[in-house]
mmCIF file of C-alpha atoms and ligand atoms in Angstrom:
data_model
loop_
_atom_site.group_PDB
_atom_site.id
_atom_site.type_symbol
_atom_site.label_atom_id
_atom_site.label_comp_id
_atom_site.label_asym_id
_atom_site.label_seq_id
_atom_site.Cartn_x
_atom_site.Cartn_y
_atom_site.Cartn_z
ATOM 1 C CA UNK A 5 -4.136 17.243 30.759
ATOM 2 C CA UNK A 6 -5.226 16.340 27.071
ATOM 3 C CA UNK A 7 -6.091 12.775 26.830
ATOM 4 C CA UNK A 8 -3.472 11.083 24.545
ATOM 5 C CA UNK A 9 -5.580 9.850 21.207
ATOM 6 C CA UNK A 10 -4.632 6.042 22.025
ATOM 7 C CA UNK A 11 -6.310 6.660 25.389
ATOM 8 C CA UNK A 12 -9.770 8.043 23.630
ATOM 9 C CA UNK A 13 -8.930 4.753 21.558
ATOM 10 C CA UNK A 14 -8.591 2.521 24.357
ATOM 11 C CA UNK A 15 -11.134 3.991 26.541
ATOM 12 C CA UNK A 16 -13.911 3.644 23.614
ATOM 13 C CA UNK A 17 -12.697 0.431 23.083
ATOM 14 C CA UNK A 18 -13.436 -0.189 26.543
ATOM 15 C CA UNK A 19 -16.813 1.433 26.617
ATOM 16 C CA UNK A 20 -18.301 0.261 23.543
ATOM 17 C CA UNK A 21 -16.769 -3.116 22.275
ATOM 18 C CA UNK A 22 -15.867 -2.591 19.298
ATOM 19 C CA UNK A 23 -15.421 0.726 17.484
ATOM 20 C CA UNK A 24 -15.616 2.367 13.609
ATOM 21 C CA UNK A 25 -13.293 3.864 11.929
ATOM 22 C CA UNK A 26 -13.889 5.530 8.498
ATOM 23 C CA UNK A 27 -11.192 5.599 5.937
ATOM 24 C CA UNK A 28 -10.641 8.074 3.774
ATOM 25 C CA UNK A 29 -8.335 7.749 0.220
ATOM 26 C CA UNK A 30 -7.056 11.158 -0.740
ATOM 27 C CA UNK A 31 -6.326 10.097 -3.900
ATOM 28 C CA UNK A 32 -9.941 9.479 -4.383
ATOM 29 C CA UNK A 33 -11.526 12.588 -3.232
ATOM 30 C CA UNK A 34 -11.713 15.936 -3.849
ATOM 31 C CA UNK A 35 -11.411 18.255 -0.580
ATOM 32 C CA UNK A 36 -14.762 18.880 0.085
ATOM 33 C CA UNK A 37 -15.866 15.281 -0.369
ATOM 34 C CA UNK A 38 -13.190 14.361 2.294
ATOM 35 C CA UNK A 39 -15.033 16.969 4.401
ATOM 36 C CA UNK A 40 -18.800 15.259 3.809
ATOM 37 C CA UNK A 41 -17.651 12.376 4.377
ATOM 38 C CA UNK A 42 -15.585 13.068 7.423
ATOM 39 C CA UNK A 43 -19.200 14.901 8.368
ATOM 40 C CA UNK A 44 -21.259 11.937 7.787
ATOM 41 C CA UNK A 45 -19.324 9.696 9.652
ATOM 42 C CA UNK A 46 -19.101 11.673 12.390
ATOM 43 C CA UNK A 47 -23.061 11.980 12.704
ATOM 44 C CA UNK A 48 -23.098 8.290 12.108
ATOM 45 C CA UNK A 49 -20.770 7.839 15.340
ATOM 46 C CA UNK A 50 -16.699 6.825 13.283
ATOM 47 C CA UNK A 51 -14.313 6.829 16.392
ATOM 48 C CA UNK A 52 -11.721 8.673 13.807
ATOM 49 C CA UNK A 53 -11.384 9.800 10.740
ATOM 50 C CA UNK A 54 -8.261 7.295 9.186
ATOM 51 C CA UNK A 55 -6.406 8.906 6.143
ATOM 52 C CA UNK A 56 -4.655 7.250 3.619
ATOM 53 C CA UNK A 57 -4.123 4.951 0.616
ATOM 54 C CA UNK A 58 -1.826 2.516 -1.239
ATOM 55 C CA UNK A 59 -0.511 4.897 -4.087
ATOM 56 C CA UNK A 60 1.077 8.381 -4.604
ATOM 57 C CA UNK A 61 -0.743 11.260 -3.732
ATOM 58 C CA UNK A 62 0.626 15.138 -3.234
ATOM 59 C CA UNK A 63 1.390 16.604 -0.351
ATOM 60 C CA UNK A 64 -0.738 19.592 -0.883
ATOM 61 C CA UNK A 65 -3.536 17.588 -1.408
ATOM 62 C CA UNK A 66 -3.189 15.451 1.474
ATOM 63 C CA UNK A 67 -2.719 18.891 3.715
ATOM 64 C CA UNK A 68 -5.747 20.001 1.997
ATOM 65 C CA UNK A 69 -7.656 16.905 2.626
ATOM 66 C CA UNK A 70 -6.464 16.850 6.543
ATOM 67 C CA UNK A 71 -7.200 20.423 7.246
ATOM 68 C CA UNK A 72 -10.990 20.498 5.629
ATOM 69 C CA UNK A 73 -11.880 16.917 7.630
ATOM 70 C CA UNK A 74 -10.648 18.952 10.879
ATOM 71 C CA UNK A 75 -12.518 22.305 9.826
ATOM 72 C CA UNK A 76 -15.769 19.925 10.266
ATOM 73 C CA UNK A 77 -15.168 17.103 13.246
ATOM 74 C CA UNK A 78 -13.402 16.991 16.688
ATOM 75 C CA UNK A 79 -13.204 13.183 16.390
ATOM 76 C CA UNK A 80 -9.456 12.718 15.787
ATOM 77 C CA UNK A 81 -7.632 12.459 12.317
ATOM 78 C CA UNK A 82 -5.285 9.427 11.988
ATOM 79 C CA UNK A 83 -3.336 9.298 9.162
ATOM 80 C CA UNK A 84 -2.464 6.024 7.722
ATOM 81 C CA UNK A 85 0.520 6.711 5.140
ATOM 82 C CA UNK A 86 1.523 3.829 2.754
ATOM 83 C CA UNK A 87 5.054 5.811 2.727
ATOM 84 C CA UNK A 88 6.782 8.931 4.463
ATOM 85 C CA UNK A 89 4.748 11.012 1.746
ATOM 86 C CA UNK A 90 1.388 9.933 3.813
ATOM 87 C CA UNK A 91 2.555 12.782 6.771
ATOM 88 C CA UNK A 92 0.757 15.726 6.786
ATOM 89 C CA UNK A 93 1.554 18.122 10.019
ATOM 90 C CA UNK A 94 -2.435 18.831 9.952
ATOM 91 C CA UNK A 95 -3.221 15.455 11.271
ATOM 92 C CA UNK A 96 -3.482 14.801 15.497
ATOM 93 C CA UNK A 97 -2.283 10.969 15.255
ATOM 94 C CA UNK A 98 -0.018 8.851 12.764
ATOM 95 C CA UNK A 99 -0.425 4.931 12.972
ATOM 96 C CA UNK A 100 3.511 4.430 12.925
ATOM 97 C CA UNK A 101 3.309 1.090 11.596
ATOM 98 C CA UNK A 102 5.475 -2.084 10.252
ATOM 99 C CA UNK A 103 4.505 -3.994 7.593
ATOM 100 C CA UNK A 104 5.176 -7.041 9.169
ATOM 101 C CA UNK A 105 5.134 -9.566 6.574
ATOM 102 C CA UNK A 106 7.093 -7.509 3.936
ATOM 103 C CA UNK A 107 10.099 -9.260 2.707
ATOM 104 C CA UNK A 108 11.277 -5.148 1.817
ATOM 105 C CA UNK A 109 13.070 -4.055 5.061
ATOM 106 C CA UNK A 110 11.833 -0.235 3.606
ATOM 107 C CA UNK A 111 8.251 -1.401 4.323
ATOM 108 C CA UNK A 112 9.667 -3.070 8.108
ATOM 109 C CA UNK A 113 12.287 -0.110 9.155
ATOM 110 C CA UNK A 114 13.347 2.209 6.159
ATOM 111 C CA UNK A 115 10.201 4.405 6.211
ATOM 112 C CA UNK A 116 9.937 4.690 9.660
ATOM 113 C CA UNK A 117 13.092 6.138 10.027
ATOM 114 C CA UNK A 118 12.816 8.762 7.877
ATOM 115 C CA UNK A 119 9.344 9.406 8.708
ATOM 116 C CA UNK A 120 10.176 9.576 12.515
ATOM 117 C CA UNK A 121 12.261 12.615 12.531
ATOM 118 C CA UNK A 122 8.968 14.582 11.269
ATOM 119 C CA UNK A 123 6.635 12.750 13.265
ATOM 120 C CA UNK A 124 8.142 14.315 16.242
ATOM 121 C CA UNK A 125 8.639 17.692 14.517
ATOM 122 C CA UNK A 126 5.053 18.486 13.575
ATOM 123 C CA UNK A 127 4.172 16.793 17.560
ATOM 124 C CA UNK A 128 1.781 14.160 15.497
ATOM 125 C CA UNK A 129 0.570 11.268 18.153
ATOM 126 C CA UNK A 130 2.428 8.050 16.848
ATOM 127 C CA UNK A 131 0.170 5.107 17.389
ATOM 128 C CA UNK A 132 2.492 2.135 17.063
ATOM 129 C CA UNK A 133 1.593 -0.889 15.355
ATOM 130 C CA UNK A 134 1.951 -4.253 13.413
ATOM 131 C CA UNK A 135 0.346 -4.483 10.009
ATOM 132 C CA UNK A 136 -0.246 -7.830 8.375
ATOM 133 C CA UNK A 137 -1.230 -8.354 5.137
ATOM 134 C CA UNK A 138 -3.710 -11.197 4.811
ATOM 135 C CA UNK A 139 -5.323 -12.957 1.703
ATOM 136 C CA UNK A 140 -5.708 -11.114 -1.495
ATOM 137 C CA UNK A 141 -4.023 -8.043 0.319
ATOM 138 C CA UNK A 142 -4.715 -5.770 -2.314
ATOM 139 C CA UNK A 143 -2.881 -2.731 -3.877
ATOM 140 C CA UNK A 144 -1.158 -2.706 -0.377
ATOM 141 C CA UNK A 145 0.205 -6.259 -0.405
ATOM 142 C CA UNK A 146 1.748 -5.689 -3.860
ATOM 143 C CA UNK A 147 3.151 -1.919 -3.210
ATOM 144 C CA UNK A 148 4.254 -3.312 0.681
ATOM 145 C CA UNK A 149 5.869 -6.782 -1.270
ATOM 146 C CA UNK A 150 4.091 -9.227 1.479
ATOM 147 C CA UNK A 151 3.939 -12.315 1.671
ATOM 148 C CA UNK A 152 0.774 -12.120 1.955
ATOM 149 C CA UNK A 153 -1.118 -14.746 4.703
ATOM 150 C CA UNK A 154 -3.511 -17.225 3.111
ATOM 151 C CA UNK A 155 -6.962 -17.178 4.774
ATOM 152 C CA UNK A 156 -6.528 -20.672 5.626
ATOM 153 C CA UNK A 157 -3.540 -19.941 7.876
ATOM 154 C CA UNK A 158 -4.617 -18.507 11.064
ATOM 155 C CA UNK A 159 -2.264 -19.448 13.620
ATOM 156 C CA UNK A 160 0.287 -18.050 11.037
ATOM 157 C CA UNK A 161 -1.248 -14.897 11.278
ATOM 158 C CA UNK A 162 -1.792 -15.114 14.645
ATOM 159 C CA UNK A 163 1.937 -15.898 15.191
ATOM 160 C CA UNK A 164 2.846 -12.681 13.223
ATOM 161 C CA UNK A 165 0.896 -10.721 15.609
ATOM 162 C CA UNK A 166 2.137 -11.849 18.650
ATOM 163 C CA UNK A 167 5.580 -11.203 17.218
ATOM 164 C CA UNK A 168 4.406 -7.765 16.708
ATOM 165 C CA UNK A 169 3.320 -7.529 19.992
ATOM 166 C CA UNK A 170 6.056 -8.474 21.950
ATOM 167 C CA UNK A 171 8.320 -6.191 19.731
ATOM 168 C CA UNK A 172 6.160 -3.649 21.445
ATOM 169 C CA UNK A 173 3.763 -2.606 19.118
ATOM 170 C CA UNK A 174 0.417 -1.505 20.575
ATOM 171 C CA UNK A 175 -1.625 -2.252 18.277
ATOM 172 C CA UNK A 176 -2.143 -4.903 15.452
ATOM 173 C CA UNK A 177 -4.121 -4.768 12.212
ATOM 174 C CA UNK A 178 -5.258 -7.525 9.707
ATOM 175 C CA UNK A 179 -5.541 -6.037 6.405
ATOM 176 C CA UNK A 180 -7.180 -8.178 4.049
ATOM 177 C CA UNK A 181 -6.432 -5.636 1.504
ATOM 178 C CA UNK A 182 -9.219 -2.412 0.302
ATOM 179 C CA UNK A 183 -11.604 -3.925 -1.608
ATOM 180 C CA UNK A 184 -10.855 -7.667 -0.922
ATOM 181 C CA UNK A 185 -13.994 -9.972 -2.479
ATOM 182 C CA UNK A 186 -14.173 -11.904 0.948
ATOM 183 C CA UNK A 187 -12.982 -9.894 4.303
ATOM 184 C CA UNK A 188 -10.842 -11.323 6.770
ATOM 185 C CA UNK A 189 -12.522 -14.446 8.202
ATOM 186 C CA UNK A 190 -14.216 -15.423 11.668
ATOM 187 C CA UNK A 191 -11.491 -18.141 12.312
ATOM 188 C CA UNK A 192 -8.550 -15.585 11.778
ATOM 189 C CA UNK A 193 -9.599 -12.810 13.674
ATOM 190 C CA UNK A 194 -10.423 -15.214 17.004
ATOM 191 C CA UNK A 195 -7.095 -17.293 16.202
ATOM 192 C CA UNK A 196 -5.311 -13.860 16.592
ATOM 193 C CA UNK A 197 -7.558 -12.503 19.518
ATOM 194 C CA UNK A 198 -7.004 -15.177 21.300
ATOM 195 C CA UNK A 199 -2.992 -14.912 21.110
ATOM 196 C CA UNK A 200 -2.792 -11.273 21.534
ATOM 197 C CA UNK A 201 -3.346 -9.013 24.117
ATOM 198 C CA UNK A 202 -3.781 -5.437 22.606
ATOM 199 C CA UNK A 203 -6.404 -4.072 20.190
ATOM 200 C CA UNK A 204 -7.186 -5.753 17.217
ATOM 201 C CA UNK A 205 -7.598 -3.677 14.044
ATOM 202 C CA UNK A 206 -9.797 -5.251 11.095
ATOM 203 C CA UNK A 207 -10.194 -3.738 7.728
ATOM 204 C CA UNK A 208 -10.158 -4.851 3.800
ATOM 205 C CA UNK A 209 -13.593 -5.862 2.147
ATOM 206 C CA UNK A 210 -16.151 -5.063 4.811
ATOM 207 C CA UNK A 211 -19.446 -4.049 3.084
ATOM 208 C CA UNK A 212 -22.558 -4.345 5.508
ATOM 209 C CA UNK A 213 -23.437 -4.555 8.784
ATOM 210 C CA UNK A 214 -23.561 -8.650 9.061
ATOM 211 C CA UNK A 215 -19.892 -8.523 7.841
ATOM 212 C CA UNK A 216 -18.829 -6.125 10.240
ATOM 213 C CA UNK A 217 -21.148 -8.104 13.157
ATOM 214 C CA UNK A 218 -18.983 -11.380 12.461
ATOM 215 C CA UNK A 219 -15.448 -9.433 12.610
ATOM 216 C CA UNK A 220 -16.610 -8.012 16.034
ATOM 217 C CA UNK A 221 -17.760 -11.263 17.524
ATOM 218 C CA UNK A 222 -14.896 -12.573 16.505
ATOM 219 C CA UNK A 223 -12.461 -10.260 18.290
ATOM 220 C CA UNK A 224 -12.068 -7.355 16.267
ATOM 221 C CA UNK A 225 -11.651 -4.242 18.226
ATOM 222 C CA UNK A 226 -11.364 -1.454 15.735
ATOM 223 C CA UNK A 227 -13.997 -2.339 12.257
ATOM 224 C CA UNK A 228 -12.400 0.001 9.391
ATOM 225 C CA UNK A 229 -14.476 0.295 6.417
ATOM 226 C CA UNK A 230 -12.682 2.801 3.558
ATOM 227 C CA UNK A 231 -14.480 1.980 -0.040
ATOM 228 C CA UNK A 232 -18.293 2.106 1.304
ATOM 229 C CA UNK A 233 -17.797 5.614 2.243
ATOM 230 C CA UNK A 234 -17.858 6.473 -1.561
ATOM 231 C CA UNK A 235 -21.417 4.805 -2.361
ATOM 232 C CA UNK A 236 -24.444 6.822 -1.711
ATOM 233 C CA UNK A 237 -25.983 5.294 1.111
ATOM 234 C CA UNK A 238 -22.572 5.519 2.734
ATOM 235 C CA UNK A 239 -24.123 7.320 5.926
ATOM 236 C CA UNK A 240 -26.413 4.821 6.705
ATOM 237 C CA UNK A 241 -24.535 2.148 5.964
ATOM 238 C CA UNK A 242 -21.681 3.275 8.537
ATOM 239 C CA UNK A 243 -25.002 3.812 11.003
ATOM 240 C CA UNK A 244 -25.960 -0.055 10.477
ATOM 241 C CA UNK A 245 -22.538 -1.189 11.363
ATOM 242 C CA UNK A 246 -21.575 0.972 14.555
ATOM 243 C CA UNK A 247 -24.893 -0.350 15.927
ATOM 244 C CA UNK A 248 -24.601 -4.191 14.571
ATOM 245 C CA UNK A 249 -20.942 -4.020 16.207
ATOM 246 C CA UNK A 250 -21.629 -2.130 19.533
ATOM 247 C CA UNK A 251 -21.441 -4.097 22.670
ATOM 248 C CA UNK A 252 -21.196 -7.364 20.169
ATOM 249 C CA UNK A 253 -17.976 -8.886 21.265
ATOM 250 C CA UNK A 254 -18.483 -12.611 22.782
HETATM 251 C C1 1GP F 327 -8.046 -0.815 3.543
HETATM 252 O O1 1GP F 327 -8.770 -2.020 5.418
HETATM 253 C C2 1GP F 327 -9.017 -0.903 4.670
HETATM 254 O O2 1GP F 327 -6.807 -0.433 4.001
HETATM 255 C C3 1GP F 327 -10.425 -0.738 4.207
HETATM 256 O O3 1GP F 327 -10.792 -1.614 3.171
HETATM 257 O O4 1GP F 327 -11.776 -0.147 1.416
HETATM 258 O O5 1GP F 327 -12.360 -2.581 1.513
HETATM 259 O O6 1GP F 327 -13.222 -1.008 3.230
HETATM 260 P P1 1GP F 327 -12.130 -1.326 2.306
#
């Protein structure tokens, strides 16, 4: 039987620590630089290839995009849609997520349930999971209206994700939004870590591999970097941080 892509997830979870994943914008790319980049990463050992952004992008790009990262890697392709326009049948896993801390029940329930319906058509994987937007949350905060967690708030993050969990989400993420000028900090990852019991997704403003070391050591399970995959030393860069993060966890 084909291994579900939340068991490869777990199990290299299990194995390694803490795990990469490489996000990809299709807004910003053009088809084949979704496809080097999907390449790169791969060589550079990314778990998954995670696609998605925070604003509008067409369909037929997006299907483009999907299908040319899955002409060149067998790691899996996640998408991670900021609205029901994010699906693309190409993909092998959705993260079928909540925005937790939106005060827009579209963002909590509304998408979802018109997403669902084709989620189970085109037999995509749905990973489900809690997002919470944390400090300056970025284009997603604003377009997901959150009320956005302060950085010096921890146990109020922490309490959103245990709320996520036990409304039975399997995983949780702490966006601190793409691009943030600090990423999520030390404190908030362990305050959450310590409260939760599934995997811990970190992302939003992780450069370099000391960044990405702190994250791990502080409980993050899944490291996603998206905006470093544009600069030219991209590759490498992805190389520094599997290894700094690998087997780091305290
Ligand atoms: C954004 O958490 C991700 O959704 C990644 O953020 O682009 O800053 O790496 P960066």
């Amino acid at each position: 039987m084909r291994v579900s892509i939340e068991q490869y997830l777990l199990d290299k979870i299990k194995a390694d620590g803490s795990i990469h994943m490489t996000l990809i914008d299709p807004e910003k790319v053009t088809v084949e630089g979704a496809r080097n980049i999907a390449e790169s990463s791969k060589k550079s050992g990314t778990a998954a290839i995670m696609i998605g952004g925070s604003t509008f992008i067409s369909q037929n790009h997006l299907d483009e995009v999907v299908k040319s990262i899955k002409s060149v890697v067998n790691i899996p392709t996640i998408l991670f849609p900021n609205n029901v326009t994010g699906i693309s049948s190409h993909a092998d896993a959705i993260w079928f997520m909540s925005l937790l801390n939106s005060v827009d029940p579209y963002f909590l329930i509304g998408a979802q349930i018109l997403g669902a319906p084709l989620v189970k058509k085109y037999k995509i994987e749905p990973l489900s999971m809690g997002y919470i937007i944390v400090g300056e949350g970025g284009t997603a905060g604003v377009v997901g209206k959150a009320l956005s967690v302060p950085y010096n708030k921890p146990e109020l993050a922490a309490a959103h994700a245990l709320a996520g969990q036990y409304l039975g989400m399997h995983f949780i993420y702490l966006e601190g939004g793409s691009g943030a000028t600090n990423p999520v900090p030390p404190d908030m990852i362990r305050a959450v870590k310590t409260l939760i019991d599934v995997p811990l997704i970190v992302g939003g403003g992780i450069r370099n591999q000391e960044q990405a070391k702190i994250a791990s050591a502080a409980g993050a399970d899944i490291i996603v970097t998206g905006n470093l995959t544009e600069s030219s030393d991209a590759s490498e860069r992805i190389s520094q941080i599997i290894t700094s993060i690998k087997d780091n966890k305290v």
